[in-house]
């Protein structure tokens, strides 16, 4: 790639000590030689309300849309709540998908990452995220489901403490970088 890819990591957890955010921060450090990853927290993004999605939408929604539009690719990192993604992540996808057929998510290479302190790693949230992102027109990266079980023991202080987890997630990030390259190639030819 001619210019360093810009990746936006969207954390689907609002907790201060979020595992989703911790994984994104660890990936940011692990990918530093290949890409620029910015972590976006959803704490300031209001609930989607079409009445407020007008000429002057809420500032938090504008910031999210602009960050998605400026990125070459996305990593959406979500916890699993009640067998699905977090409400904050679904809400972010809703804002990113609008206006209809023109949202910032259309054609955006997107990698899905879930985690849980439990044994499943949030795997049940994967299908929901993939289906919803596909409906928005995002280019969901085809890669084995990136689910991190026992996440509390796999990342600490912004770095991976488990080499297998780091390598697995870097493999997914590599697939995202390849998808970004494909999109760039076709955009240049257009």
Short mmCIF file of N, CA and C in Angstrom, two decimals:
data_model
loop_
_atom_site.label_atom_id
_atom_site.label_comp_id
_atom_site.label_asym_id
_atom_site.label_seq_id
_atom_site.Cartn_x
_atom_site.Cartn_y
_atom_site.Cartn_z
N UNK A 1 0.84 -1.17 0.00
CA UNK A 1 0.00 0.00 0.00
C UNK A 1 0.88 1.24 0.00
N UNK A 2 0.45 2.23 -0.73
CA UNK A 2 1.26 3.44 -0.85
C UNK A 2 1.20 4.32 0.40
N UNK A 3 0.08 4.42 1.04
CA UNK A 3 -0.02 5.20 2.27
C UNK A 3 -0.46 4.28 3.40
N UNK A 4 -0.05 4.63 4.60
CA UNK A 4 -0.42 3.81 5.76
C UNK A 4 -1.93 3.77 5.91
N UNK A 5 -2.47 2.58 6.08
CA UNK A 5 -3.91 2.47 6.28
C UNK A 5 -4.33 3.09 7.61
N UNK A 6 -5.50 3.72 7.58
CA UNK A 6 -6.10 4.28 8.79
C UNK A 6 -7.24 3.36 9.20
N UNK A 7 -7.11 2.78 10.38
CA UNK A 7 -8.13 1.87 10.89
C UNK A 7 -8.81 2.52 12.09
N UNK A 8 -10.12 2.43 12.10
CA UNK A 8 -10.90 2.92 13.23
C UNK A 8 -11.37 1.71 14.02
N UNK A 9 -10.98 1.64 15.28
CA UNK A 9 -11.45 0.59 16.16
C UNK A 9 -12.59 1.13 17.00
N UNK A 10 -13.77 0.56 16.84
CA UNK A 10 -14.94 1.03 17.58
C UNK A 10 -15.20 0.07 18.74
N UNK A 11 -15.12 0.59 19.95
CA UNK A 11 -15.36 -0.22 21.14
C UNK A 11 -16.85 -0.19 21.49
N UNK A 12 -17.45 -1.38 21.55
CA UNK A 12 -18.86 -1.48 21.84
C UNK A 12 -19.20 -1.52 23.32
N UNK A 13 -18.22 -1.26 24.17
CA UNK A 13 -18.47 -1.24 25.60
C UNK A 13 -18.26 0.16 26.14
N UNK A 14 -19.14 0.60 27.01
CA UNK A 14 -19.04 1.93 27.60
C UNK A 14 -18.27 1.93 28.92
N UNK A 15 -17.93 0.74 29.44
CA UNK A 15 -17.24 0.65 30.72
C UNK A 15 -15.86 1.30 30.66
N UNK A 16 -15.47 1.93 31.74
CA UNK A 16 -14.13 2.53 31.82
C UNK A 16 -13.04 1.47 31.66
N UNK A 17 -13.25 0.30 32.23
CA UNK A 17 -12.26 -0.79 32.14
C UNK A 17 -12.71 -1.84 31.12
N UNK A 18 -13.19 -1.37 29.98
CA UNK A 18 -13.73 -2.23 28.93
C UNK A 18 -12.68 -3.17 28.34
N UNK A 19 -13.03 -4.46 28.22
CA UNK A 19 -12.16 -5.43 27.57
C UNK A 19 -12.11 -5.17 26.07
N UNK A 20 -13.21 -4.73 25.48
CA UNK A 20 -13.22 -4.42 24.04
C UNK A 20 -12.22 -3.30 23.74
N UNK A 21 -12.24 -2.27 24.57
CA UNK A 21 -11.30 -1.16 24.39
C UNK A 21 -9.87 -1.64 24.64
N UNK A 22 -9.66 -2.47 25.64
CA UNK A 22 -8.32 -2.98 25.94
C UNK A 22 -7.76 -3.78 24.77
N UNK A 23 -8.60 -4.60 24.14
CA UNK A 23 -8.14 -5.37 22.97
C UNK A 23 -7.76 -4.44 21.82
N UNK A 24 -8.58 -3.41 21.60
CA UNK A 24 -8.26 -2.45 20.53
C UNK A 24 -6.96 -1.70 20.82
N UNK A 25 -6.76 -1.31 22.07
CA UNK A 25 -5.50 -0.62 22.43
C UNK A 25 -4.30 -1.54 22.23
N UNK A 26 -4.46 -2.81 22.58
CA UNK A 26 -3.36 -3.77 22.37
C UNK A 26 -3.10 -3.97 20.89
N UNK A 27 -4.15 -4.04 20.09
CA UNK A 27 -3.97 -4.15 18.63
C UNK A 27 -3.30 -2.90 18.06
N UNK A 28 -3.65 -1.75 18.61
CA UNK A 28 -3.04 -0.49 18.16
C UNK A 28 -1.51 -0.58 18.30
N UNK A 29 -1.05 -1.07 19.44
CA UNK A 29 0.39 -1.22 19.65
C UNK A 29 0.99 -2.30 18.76
N UNK A 30 0.28 -3.43 18.63
CA UNK A 30 0.79 -4.55 17.85
C UNK A 30 0.84 -4.23 16.35
N UNK A 31 -0.01 -3.33 15.88
CA UNK A 31 -0.06 -2.98 14.46
C UNK A 31 0.71 -1.71 14.12
N UNK A 32 1.38 -1.12 15.09
CA UNK A 32 2.00 0.20 14.91
C UNK A 32 2.94 0.27 13.70
N UNK A 33 3.56 -0.82 13.33
CA UNK A 33 4.48 -0.79 12.19
C UNK A 33 3.78 -0.95 10.85
N UNK A 34 2.45 -1.25 10.87
CA UNK A 34 1.73 -1.52 9.62
C UNK A 34 0.59 -0.55 9.35
N UNK A 35 -0.02 -0.02 10.39
CA UNK A 35 -1.21 0.81 10.21
C UNK A 35 -1.39 1.74 11.41
N UNK A 36 -2.21 2.77 11.19
CA UNK A 36 -2.58 3.68 12.27
C UNK A 36 -3.98 3.31 12.74
N UNK A 37 -4.09 2.87 13.98
CA UNK A 37 -5.37 2.48 14.54
C UNK A 37 -5.79 3.51 15.59
N UNK A 38 -6.96 4.05 15.43
CA UNK A 38 -7.54 4.99 16.38
C UNK A 38 -8.71 4.30 17.08
N UNK A 39 -8.74 4.38 18.39
CA UNK A 39 -9.82 3.76 19.16
C UNK A 39 -10.91 4.79 19.42
N UNK A 40 -12.14 4.43 19.06
CA UNK A 40 -13.29 5.32 19.22
C UNK A 40 -14.22 4.75 20.28
N UNK A 41 -14.48 5.54 21.31
CA UNK A 41 -15.42 5.17 22.38
C UNK A 41 -16.80 5.74 22.04
N UNK A 42 -17.83 5.01 22.38
CA UNK A 42 -19.20 5.39 22.01
C UNK A 42 -19.97 6.13 23.11
N UNK A 43 -19.31 6.54 24.16
CA UNK A 43 -19.97 7.16 25.30
C UNK A 43 -20.75 8.43 24.95
N UNK A 44 -20.34 9.15 23.90
CA UNK A 44 -20.99 10.42 23.55
C UNK A 44 -21.97 10.29 22.39
N UNK A 45 -22.21 9.06 21.93
CA UNK A 45 -23.14 8.86 20.81
C UNK A 45 -24.53 8.59 21.37
N UNK A 46 -25.50 9.47 21.09
CA UNK A 46 -26.85 9.28 21.63
C UNK A 46 -27.58 8.14 20.92
N UNK A 47 -28.69 7.71 21.52
CA UNK A 47 -29.54 6.71 20.87
C UNK A 47 -29.99 7.24 19.51
N UNK A 48 -30.02 6.35 18.52
CA UNK A 48 -30.47 6.78 17.20
C UNK A 48 -31.95 7.18 17.26
N UNK A 49 -32.23 8.36 16.72
CA UNK A 49 -33.59 8.87 16.64
C UNK A 49 -33.68 9.60 15.31
N UNK A 50 -34.47 9.06 14.39
CA UNK A 50 -34.55 9.65 13.07
C UNK A 50 -35.00 11.11 13.11
N UNK A 51 -35.77 11.50 14.13
CA UNK A 51 -36.18 12.89 14.26
C UNK A 51 -34.98 13.81 14.45
N UNK A 52 -33.92 13.29 15.10
CA UNK A 52 -32.71 14.09 15.34
C UNK A 52 -31.68 13.94 14.23
N UNK A 53 -31.94 13.02 13.29
CA UNK A 53 -31.02 12.80 12.18
C UNK A 53 -31.44 13.70 11.02
N UNK A 54 -31.13 14.98 11.19
CA UNK A 54 -31.55 15.99 10.23
C UNK A 54 -30.32 16.78 9.78
N UNK A 55 -30.50 18.02 9.40
CA UNK A 55 -29.39 18.85 8.94
C UNK A 55 -28.35 19.10 10.03
N UNK A 56 -28.76 19.02 11.28
CA UNK A 56 -27.82 19.20 12.40
C UNK A 56 -27.97 18.05 13.40
N UNK A 57 -27.45 16.87 13.05
CA UNK A 57 -27.55 15.74 13.98
C UNK A 57 -26.68 15.98 15.22
N UNK A 58 -26.89 15.19 16.26
CA UNK A 58 -26.10 15.35 17.49
C UNK A 58 -24.59 15.24 17.23
N UNK A 59 -23.82 16.01 17.99
CA UNK A 59 -22.37 16.08 17.79
C UNK A 59 -21.70 14.71 17.89
N UNK A 60 -22.13 13.88 18.84
CA UNK A 60 -21.53 12.55 18.99
C UNK A 60 -21.74 11.68 17.76
N UNK A 61 -22.91 11.79 17.15
CA UNK A 61 -23.21 11.03 15.93
C UNK A 61 -22.38 11.55 14.76
N UNK A 62 -22.24 12.86 14.67
CA UNK A 62 -21.43 13.47 13.61
C UNK A 62 -19.97 13.00 13.74
N UNK A 63 -19.45 13.02 14.95
CA UNK A 63 -18.06 12.59 15.18
C UNK A 63 -17.87 11.14 14.76
N UNK A 64 -18.83 10.28 15.10
CA UNK A 64 -18.75 8.87 14.71
C UNK A 64 -18.78 8.72 13.20
N UNK A 65 -19.73 9.36 12.54
CA UNK A 65 -19.83 9.26 11.08
C UNK A 65 -18.56 9.76 10.40
N UNK A 66 -18.04 10.88 10.87
CA UNK A 66 -16.82 11.43 10.27
C UNK A 66 -15.63 10.51 10.48
N UNK A 67 -15.53 9.90 11.65
CA UNK A 67 -14.43 8.97 11.92
C UNK A 67 -14.54 7.74 11.04
N UNK A 68 -15.75 7.22 10.86
CA UNK A 68 -15.93 6.06 9.97
C UNK A 68 -15.56 6.43 8.54
N UNK A 69 -16.05 7.58 8.07
CA UNK A 69 -15.79 8.01 6.70
C UNK A 69 -14.30 8.22 6.44
N UNK A 70 -13.57 8.72 7.43
CA UNK A 70 -12.14 8.99 7.26
C UNK A 70 -11.27 7.74 7.32
N UNK A 71 -11.80 6.67 7.85
CA UNK A 71 -11.02 5.44 8.01
C UNK A 71 -11.01 4.62 6.73
N UNK A 72 -9.91 3.90 6.52
CA UNK A 72 -9.83 2.96 5.40
C UNK A 72 -10.54 1.65 5.75
N UNK A 73 -10.59 1.34 7.04
CA UNK A 73 -11.22 0.11 7.49
C UNK A 73 -11.58 0.21 8.96
N UNK A 74 -12.42 -0.71 9.39
CA UNK A 74 -12.91 -0.70 10.77
C UNK A 74 -12.64 -2.04 11.46
N UNK A 75 -12.43 -1.95 12.77
CA UNK A 75 -12.49 -3.12 13.62
C UNK A 75 -13.57 -2.81 14.65
N UNK A 76 -14.65 -3.57 14.61
CA UNK A 76 -15.70 -3.39 15.61
C UNK A 76 -15.48 -4.43 16.69
N UNK A 77 -15.28 -3.97 17.90
CA UNK A 77 -14.99 -4.85 19.03
C UNK A 77 -16.13 -4.75 20.03
N UNK A 78 -16.79 -5.87 20.27
CA UNK A 78 -17.97 -5.84 21.12
C UNK A 78 -17.94 -6.93 22.17
N UNK A 79 -18.46 -6.61 23.33
CA UNK A 79 -18.73 -7.66 24.30
C UNK A 79 -19.99 -8.41 23.86
N UNK A 80 -20.30 -9.48 24.55
CA UNK A 80 -21.56 -10.18 24.31
C UNK A 80 -22.46 -9.94 25.52
N UNK A 81 -23.62 -9.38 25.27
CA UNK A 81 -24.62 -9.17 26.31
C UNK A 81 -25.86 -9.98 25.94
N UNK A 82 -26.26 -10.91 26.77
CA UNK A 82 -27.48 -11.70 26.54
C UNK A 82 -27.52 -12.33 25.15
N UNK A 83 -26.41 -12.94 24.77
CA UNK A 83 -26.27 -13.66 23.49
C UNK A 83 -26.24 -12.74 22.28
N UNK A 84 -26.00 -11.47 22.47
CA UNK A 84 -25.94 -10.55 21.34
C UNK A 84 -24.93 -9.45 21.56
N UNK A 85 -24.85 -8.55 20.62
CA UNK A 85 -23.94 -7.43 20.74
C UNK A 85 -24.49 -6.41 21.75
N UNK A 86 -23.67 -5.48 22.13
CA UNK A 86 -24.11 -4.45 23.06
C UNK A 86 -25.05 -3.47 22.36
N UNK A 87 -25.91 -2.86 23.13
CA UNK A 87 -26.80 -1.84 22.58
C UNK A 87 -26.00 -0.66 22.01
N UNK A 88 -24.88 -0.33 22.65
CA UNK A 88 -24.05 0.78 22.17
C UNK A 88 -23.50 0.49 20.78
N UNK A 89 -23.08 -0.77 20.54
CA UNK A 89 -22.54 -1.12 19.22
C UNK A 89 -23.64 -1.11 18.17
N UNK A 90 -24.79 -1.69 18.48
CA UNK A 90 -25.89 -1.68 17.51
C UNK A 90 -26.29 -0.25 17.18
N UNK A 91 -26.33 0.60 18.19
CA UNK A 91 -26.66 2.00 17.99
C UNK A 91 -25.64 2.69 17.07
N UNK A 92 -24.35 2.40 17.28
CA UNK A 92 -23.31 2.98 16.43
C UNK A 92 -23.48 2.55 14.98
N UNK A 93 -23.81 1.29 14.79
CA UNK A 93 -24.04 0.79 13.43
C UNK A 93 -25.24 1.51 12.80
N UNK A 94 -26.28 1.72 13.59
CA UNK A 94 -27.45 2.43 13.07
C UNK A 94 -27.08 3.85 12.62
N UNK A 95 -26.34 4.59 13.45
CA UNK A 95 -25.91 5.94 13.05
C UNK A 95 -25.00 5.88 11.83
N UNK A 96 -24.08 4.92 11.79
CA UNK A 96 -23.15 4.82 10.66
C UNK A 96 -23.81 4.41 9.35
N UNK A 97 -24.99 3.81 9.43
CA UNK A 97 -25.67 3.35 8.22
C UNK A 97 -26.53 4.42 7.56
N UNK A 98 -26.70 5.54 8.22
CA UNK A 98 -27.58 6.60 7.72
C UNK A 98 -26.79 7.75 7.13
N UNK A 99 -27.31 8.52 6.19
CA UNK A 99 -28.63 8.37 5.60
C UNK A 99 -28.71 7.11 4.73
N UNK A 100 -29.91 6.62 4.58
CA UNK A 100 -30.14 5.37 3.86
C UNK A 100 -29.45 5.38 2.49
N UNK A 101 -28.73 4.30 2.23
CA UNK A 101 -28.01 4.08 0.96
C UNK A 101 -26.84 5.04 0.74
N UNK A 102 -26.51 5.86 1.75
CA UNK A 102 -25.39 6.79 1.63
C UNK A 102 -24.54 6.82 2.90
N UNK A 103 -24.78 5.89 3.82
CA UNK A 103 -24.09 5.89 5.11
C UNK A 103 -22.59 5.65 4.98
N UNK A 104 -21.88 6.04 6.00
CA UNK A 104 -20.41 5.92 6.01
C UNK A 104 -19.94 4.47 6.01
N UNK A 105 -20.80 3.53 6.37
CA UNK A 105 -20.41 2.12 6.41
C UNK A 105 -20.41 1.45 5.04
N UNK A 106 -21.07 2.02 4.07
CA UNK A 106 -21.17 1.38 2.76
C UNK A 106 -19.78 1.18 2.16
N UNK A 107 -19.49 -0.08 1.83
CA UNK A 107 -18.22 -0.44 1.20
C UNK A 107 -17.01 -0.41 2.12
N UNK A 108 -17.22 -0.18 3.40
CA UNK A 108 -16.11 -0.05 4.35
C UNK A 108 -15.63 -1.44 4.79
N UNK A 109 -14.36 -1.79 4.53
CA UNK A 109 -13.84 -3.06 5.04
C UNK A 109 -13.94 -3.09 6.57
N UNK A 110 -14.54 -4.15 7.10
CA UNK A 110 -14.84 -4.22 8.53
C UNK A 110 -14.53 -5.59 9.10
N UNK A 111 -13.77 -5.59 10.17
CA UNK A 111 -13.41 -6.82 10.89
C UNK A 111 -14.20 -6.85 12.18
N UNK A 112 -14.77 -8.01 12.50
CA UNK A 112 -15.58 -8.18 13.70
C UNK A 112 -14.77 -8.91 14.77
N UNK A 113 -14.77 -8.37 15.98
CA UNK A 113 -14.03 -8.93 17.11
C UNK A 113 -14.95 -8.91 18.33
N UNK A 114 -15.08 -10.06 18.99
CA UNK A 114 -15.87 -10.10 20.22
C UNK A 114 -15.02 -10.71 21.34
N UNK A 115 -15.44 -10.45 22.56
CA UNK A 115 -14.69 -10.99 23.71
C UNK A 115 -15.62 -11.15 24.90
N UNK A 116 -15.16 -11.99 25.82
CA UNK A 116 -15.93 -12.22 27.03
C UNK A 116 -15.01 -12.79 28.10
N UNK A 117 -15.27 -12.48 29.36
CA UNK A 117 -14.52 -13.14 30.43
C UNK A 117 -14.85 -14.63 30.50
N UNK A 118 -15.99 -15.02 29.92
CA UNK A 118 -16.41 -16.42 29.93
C UNK A 118 -15.73 -17.25 28.86
N UNK A 119 -16.23 -18.46 28.70
CA UNK A 119 -15.56 -19.43 27.83
C UNK A 119 -15.91 -19.32 26.36
N UNK A 120 -16.95 -18.56 26.00
CA UNK A 120 -17.34 -18.50 24.59
C UNK A 120 -16.73 -17.32 23.83
N UNK A 121 -16.19 -16.35 24.52
CA UNK A 121 -15.54 -15.23 23.85
C UNK A 121 -16.49 -14.32 23.09
N UNK A 122 -17.77 -14.41 23.41
CA UNK A 122 -18.72 -13.55 22.72
C UNK A 122 -19.12 -14.06 21.35
N UNK A 123 -18.91 -15.33 21.08
CA UNK A 123 -19.15 -15.88 19.75
C UNK A 123 -20.59 -15.70 19.29
N UNK A 124 -21.54 -15.69 20.23
CA UNK A 124 -22.94 -15.54 19.82
C UNK A 124 -23.24 -14.14 19.31
N UNK A 125 -22.46 -13.16 19.70
CA UNK A 125 -22.64 -11.80 19.18
C UNK A 125 -22.11 -11.67 17.76
N UNK A 126 -21.22 -12.58 17.36
CA UNK A 126 -20.62 -12.50 16.03
C UNK A 126 -21.65 -12.53 14.91
N UNK A 127 -22.57 -13.50 14.95
CA UNK A 127 -23.55 -13.64 13.88
C UNK A 127 -24.41 -12.38 13.76
N UNK A 128 -24.83 -11.86 14.91
CA UNK A 128 -25.66 -10.66 14.91
C UNK A 128 -24.90 -9.47 14.30
N UNK A 129 -23.65 -9.29 14.71
CA UNK A 129 -22.85 -8.19 14.17
C UNK A 129 -22.63 -8.34 12.67
N UNK A 130 -22.27 -9.54 12.25
CA UNK A 130 -22.00 -9.77 10.83
C UNK A 130 -23.25 -9.52 9.99
N UNK A 131 -24.40 -10.00 10.46
CA UNK A 131 -25.64 -9.81 9.72
C UNK A 131 -26.01 -8.33 9.64
N UNK A 132 -25.92 -7.63 10.75
CA UNK A 132 -26.28 -6.22 10.77
C UNK A 132 -25.32 -5.40 9.91
N UNK A 133 -24.02 -5.67 10.00
CA UNK A 133 -23.05 -4.93 9.19
C UNK A 133 -23.24 -5.21 7.71
N UNK A 134 -23.55 -6.45 7.36
CA UNK A 134 -23.80 -6.79 5.96
C UNK A 134 -25.01 -6.02 5.44
N UNK A 135 -26.03 -5.87 6.27
CA UNK A 135 -27.23 -5.13 5.87
C UNK A 135 -26.92 -3.66 5.59
N UNK A 136 -25.88 -3.11 6.20
CA UNK A 136 -25.52 -1.71 5.99
C UNK A 136 -24.69 -1.50 4.73
N UNK A 137 -24.22 -2.59 4.14
CA UNK A 137 -23.35 -2.48 2.97
C UNK A 137 -21.87 -2.49 3.31
N UNK A 138 -21.54 -2.70 4.57
CA UNK A 138 -20.12 -2.81 4.95
C UNK A 138 -19.54 -4.08 4.33
N UNK A 139 -18.24 -4.07 4.07
CA UNK A 139 -17.54 -5.24 3.52
C UNK A 139 -16.97 -6.02 4.71
N UNK A 140 -17.76 -6.93 5.25
CA UNK A 140 -17.33 -7.71 6.41
C UNK A 140 -16.24 -8.69 5.96
N UNK A 141 -15.11 -8.60 6.62
CA UNK A 141 -13.95 -9.42 6.26
C UNK A 141 -14.24 -10.89 6.55
N UNK A 142 -13.95 -11.72 5.56
CA UNK A 142 -14.11 -13.16 5.72
C UNK A 142 -12.86 -13.68 6.41
N UNK A 143 -13.04 -14.13 7.62
CA UNK A 143 -11.94 -14.64 8.44
C UNK A 143 -12.58 -15.45 9.56
N UNK A 144 -11.87 -16.45 10.09
CA UNK A 144 -12.46 -17.16 11.23
C UNK A 144 -12.90 -16.18 12.31
N UNK A 145 -13.99 -16.51 12.95
CA UNK A 145 -14.57 -15.60 13.95
C UNK A 145 -13.54 -15.26 15.04
N UNK A 146 -13.26 -13.98 15.18
CA UNK A 146 -12.32 -13.51 16.19
C UNK A 146 -13.08 -13.33 17.51
N UNK A 147 -13.06 -14.37 18.31
CA UNK A 147 -13.71 -14.36 19.62
C UNK A 147 -12.65 -14.67 20.66
N UNK A 148 -12.58 -13.85 21.68
CA UNK A 148 -11.55 -13.99 22.71
C UNK A 148 -12.20 -14.39 24.03
N UNK A 149 -12.12 -15.69 24.37
CA UNK A 149 -12.64 -16.13 25.68
C UNK A 149 -11.62 -15.81 26.78
N UNK A 150 -12.07 -15.74 28.01
CA UNK A 150 -11.16 -15.48 29.13
C UNK A 150 -10.34 -14.22 28.90
N UNK A 151 -10.97 -13.20 28.34
CA UNK A 151 -10.25 -12.00 27.90
C UNK A 151 -9.48 -11.32 29.03
N UNK A 152 -9.95 -11.41 30.25
CA UNK A 152 -9.28 -10.73 31.37
C UNK A 152 -7.85 -11.19 31.56
N UNK A 153 -7.54 -12.41 31.15
CA UNK A 153 -6.18 -12.95 31.29
C UNK A 153 -5.35 -12.78 30.02
N UNK A 154 -5.90 -12.19 28.97
CA UNK A 154 -5.20 -12.16 27.68
C UNK A 154 -4.68 -10.79 27.28
N UNK A 155 -5.10 -9.76 28.03
CA UNK A 155 -4.64 -8.40 27.74
C UNK A 155 -4.57 -7.62 29.04
N UNK A 156 -3.48 -6.90 29.22
CA UNK A 156 -3.30 -6.07 30.43
C UNK A 156 -2.53 -4.81 30.05
N UNK A 157 -2.98 -3.70 30.58
CA UNK A 157 -2.28 -2.42 30.39
C UNK A 157 -1.96 -2.11 28.93
N UNK A 158 -2.92 -2.41 28.05
CA UNK A 158 -2.76 -2.05 26.64
C UNK A 158 -1.86 -2.96 25.82
N UNK A 159 -1.47 -4.10 26.35
CA UNK A 159 -0.65 -5.05 25.58
C UNK A 159 -1.18 -6.47 25.78
N UNK A 160 -0.92 -7.31 24.80
CA UNK A 160 -1.34 -8.70 24.91
C UNK A 160 -0.44 -9.45 25.88
N UNK A 161 -1.04 -10.26 26.72
CA UNK A 161 -0.27 -11.11 27.63
C UNK A 161 -0.30 -12.56 27.15
N UNK A 162 -1.07 -12.82 26.10
CA UNK A 162 -1.19 -14.16 25.54
C UNK A 162 -0.78 -14.11 24.06
N UNK A 163 0.30 -14.79 23.73
CA UNK A 163 0.85 -14.73 22.38
C UNK A 163 -0.09 -15.33 21.34
N UNK A 164 -0.79 -16.42 21.69
CA UNK A 164 -1.71 -17.04 20.74
C UNK A 164 -2.86 -16.09 20.39
N UNK A 165 -3.37 -15.39 21.39
CA UNK A 165 -4.44 -14.42 21.14
C UNK A 165 -3.92 -13.30 20.26
N UNK A 166 -2.76 -12.78 20.59
CA UNK A 166 -2.16 -11.71 19.78
C UNK A 166 -2.01 -12.15 18.33
N UNK A 167 -1.45 -13.33 18.11
CA UNK A 167 -1.22 -13.81 16.75
C UNK A 167 -2.54 -14.03 16.00
N UNK A 168 -3.55 -14.56 16.70
CA UNK A 168 -4.85 -14.78 16.09
C UNK A 168 -5.48 -13.46 15.65
N UNK A 169 -5.44 -12.46 16.52
CA UNK A 169 -6.03 -11.17 16.19
C UNK A 169 -5.22 -10.44 15.13
N UNK A 170 -3.91 -10.60 15.14
CA UNK A 170 -3.08 -10.01 14.09
C UNK A 170 -3.36 -10.66 12.74
N UNK A 171 -3.70 -11.94 12.74
CA UNK A 171 -4.10 -12.60 11.50
C UNK A 171 -5.36 -11.97 10.93
N UNK A 172 -6.33 -11.71 11.80
CA UNK A 172 -7.55 -11.03 11.37
C UNK A 172 -7.27 -9.63 10.88
N UNK A 173 -6.39 -8.91 11.58
CA UNK A 173 -6.02 -7.56 11.16
C UNK A 173 -5.32 -7.61 9.80
N UNK A 174 -4.52 -8.65 9.58
CA UNK A 174 -3.86 -8.82 8.27
C UNK A 174 -4.89 -9.01 7.16
N UNK A 175 -5.94 -9.77 7.44
CA UNK A 175 -7.02 -9.95 6.45
C UNK A 175 -7.73 -8.63 6.18
N UNK A 176 -7.91 -7.82 7.22
CA UNK A 176 -8.51 -6.50 7.05
C UNK A 176 -7.61 -5.62 6.18
N UNK A 177 -6.32 -5.64 6.42
CA UNK A 177 -5.39 -4.83 5.61
C UNK A 177 -5.43 -5.26 4.15
N UNK A 178 -5.56 -6.55 3.88
CA UNK A 178 -5.67 -7.03 2.49
C UNK A 178 -6.96 -6.54 1.85
N UNK A 179 -8.04 -6.55 2.61
CA UNK A 179 -9.33 -6.06 2.10
C UNK A 179 -9.25 -4.56 1.80
N UNK A 180 -8.57 -3.82 2.66
CA UNK A 180 -8.37 -2.39 2.42
C UNK A 180 -7.60 -2.18 1.12
N UNK A 181 -6.60 -3.01 0.89
CA UNK A 181 -5.80 -2.93 -0.33
C UNK A 181 -6.66 -3.19 -1.57
N UNK A 182 -7.55 -4.17 -1.49
CA UNK A 182 -8.45 -4.49 -2.60
C UNK A 182 -9.35 -3.30 -2.90
N UNK A 183 -9.94 -2.72 -1.85
CA UNK A 183 -10.84 -1.58 -2.03
C UNK A 183 -10.08 -0.40 -2.64
N UNK A 184 -8.89 -0.15 -2.16
CA UNK A 184 -8.08 0.95 -2.72
C UNK A 184 -7.78 0.71 -4.20
N UNK A 185 -7.46 -0.50 -4.55
CA UNK A 185 -7.15 -0.84 -5.94
C UNK A 185 -8.33 -0.53 -6.85
N UNK A 186 -9.52 -0.96 -6.44
CA UNK A 186 -10.70 -0.73 -7.27
C UNK A 186 -11.12 0.73 -7.30
N UNK A 187 -10.88 1.46 -6.21
CA UNK A 187 -11.21 2.89 -6.20
C UNK A 187 -10.29 3.66 -7.16
N UNK A 188 -9.03 3.24 -7.25
CA UNK A 188 -8.09 3.90 -8.16
C UNK A 188 -8.47 3.68 -9.62
N UNK A 189 -9.05 2.51 -9.89
CA UNK A 189 -9.43 2.20 -11.26
C UNK A 189 -10.75 2.80 -11.67
N UNK A 190 -11.47 3.31 -10.69
CA UNK A 190 -12.81 3.85 -11.00
C UNK A 190 -12.75 5.23 -11.61
#
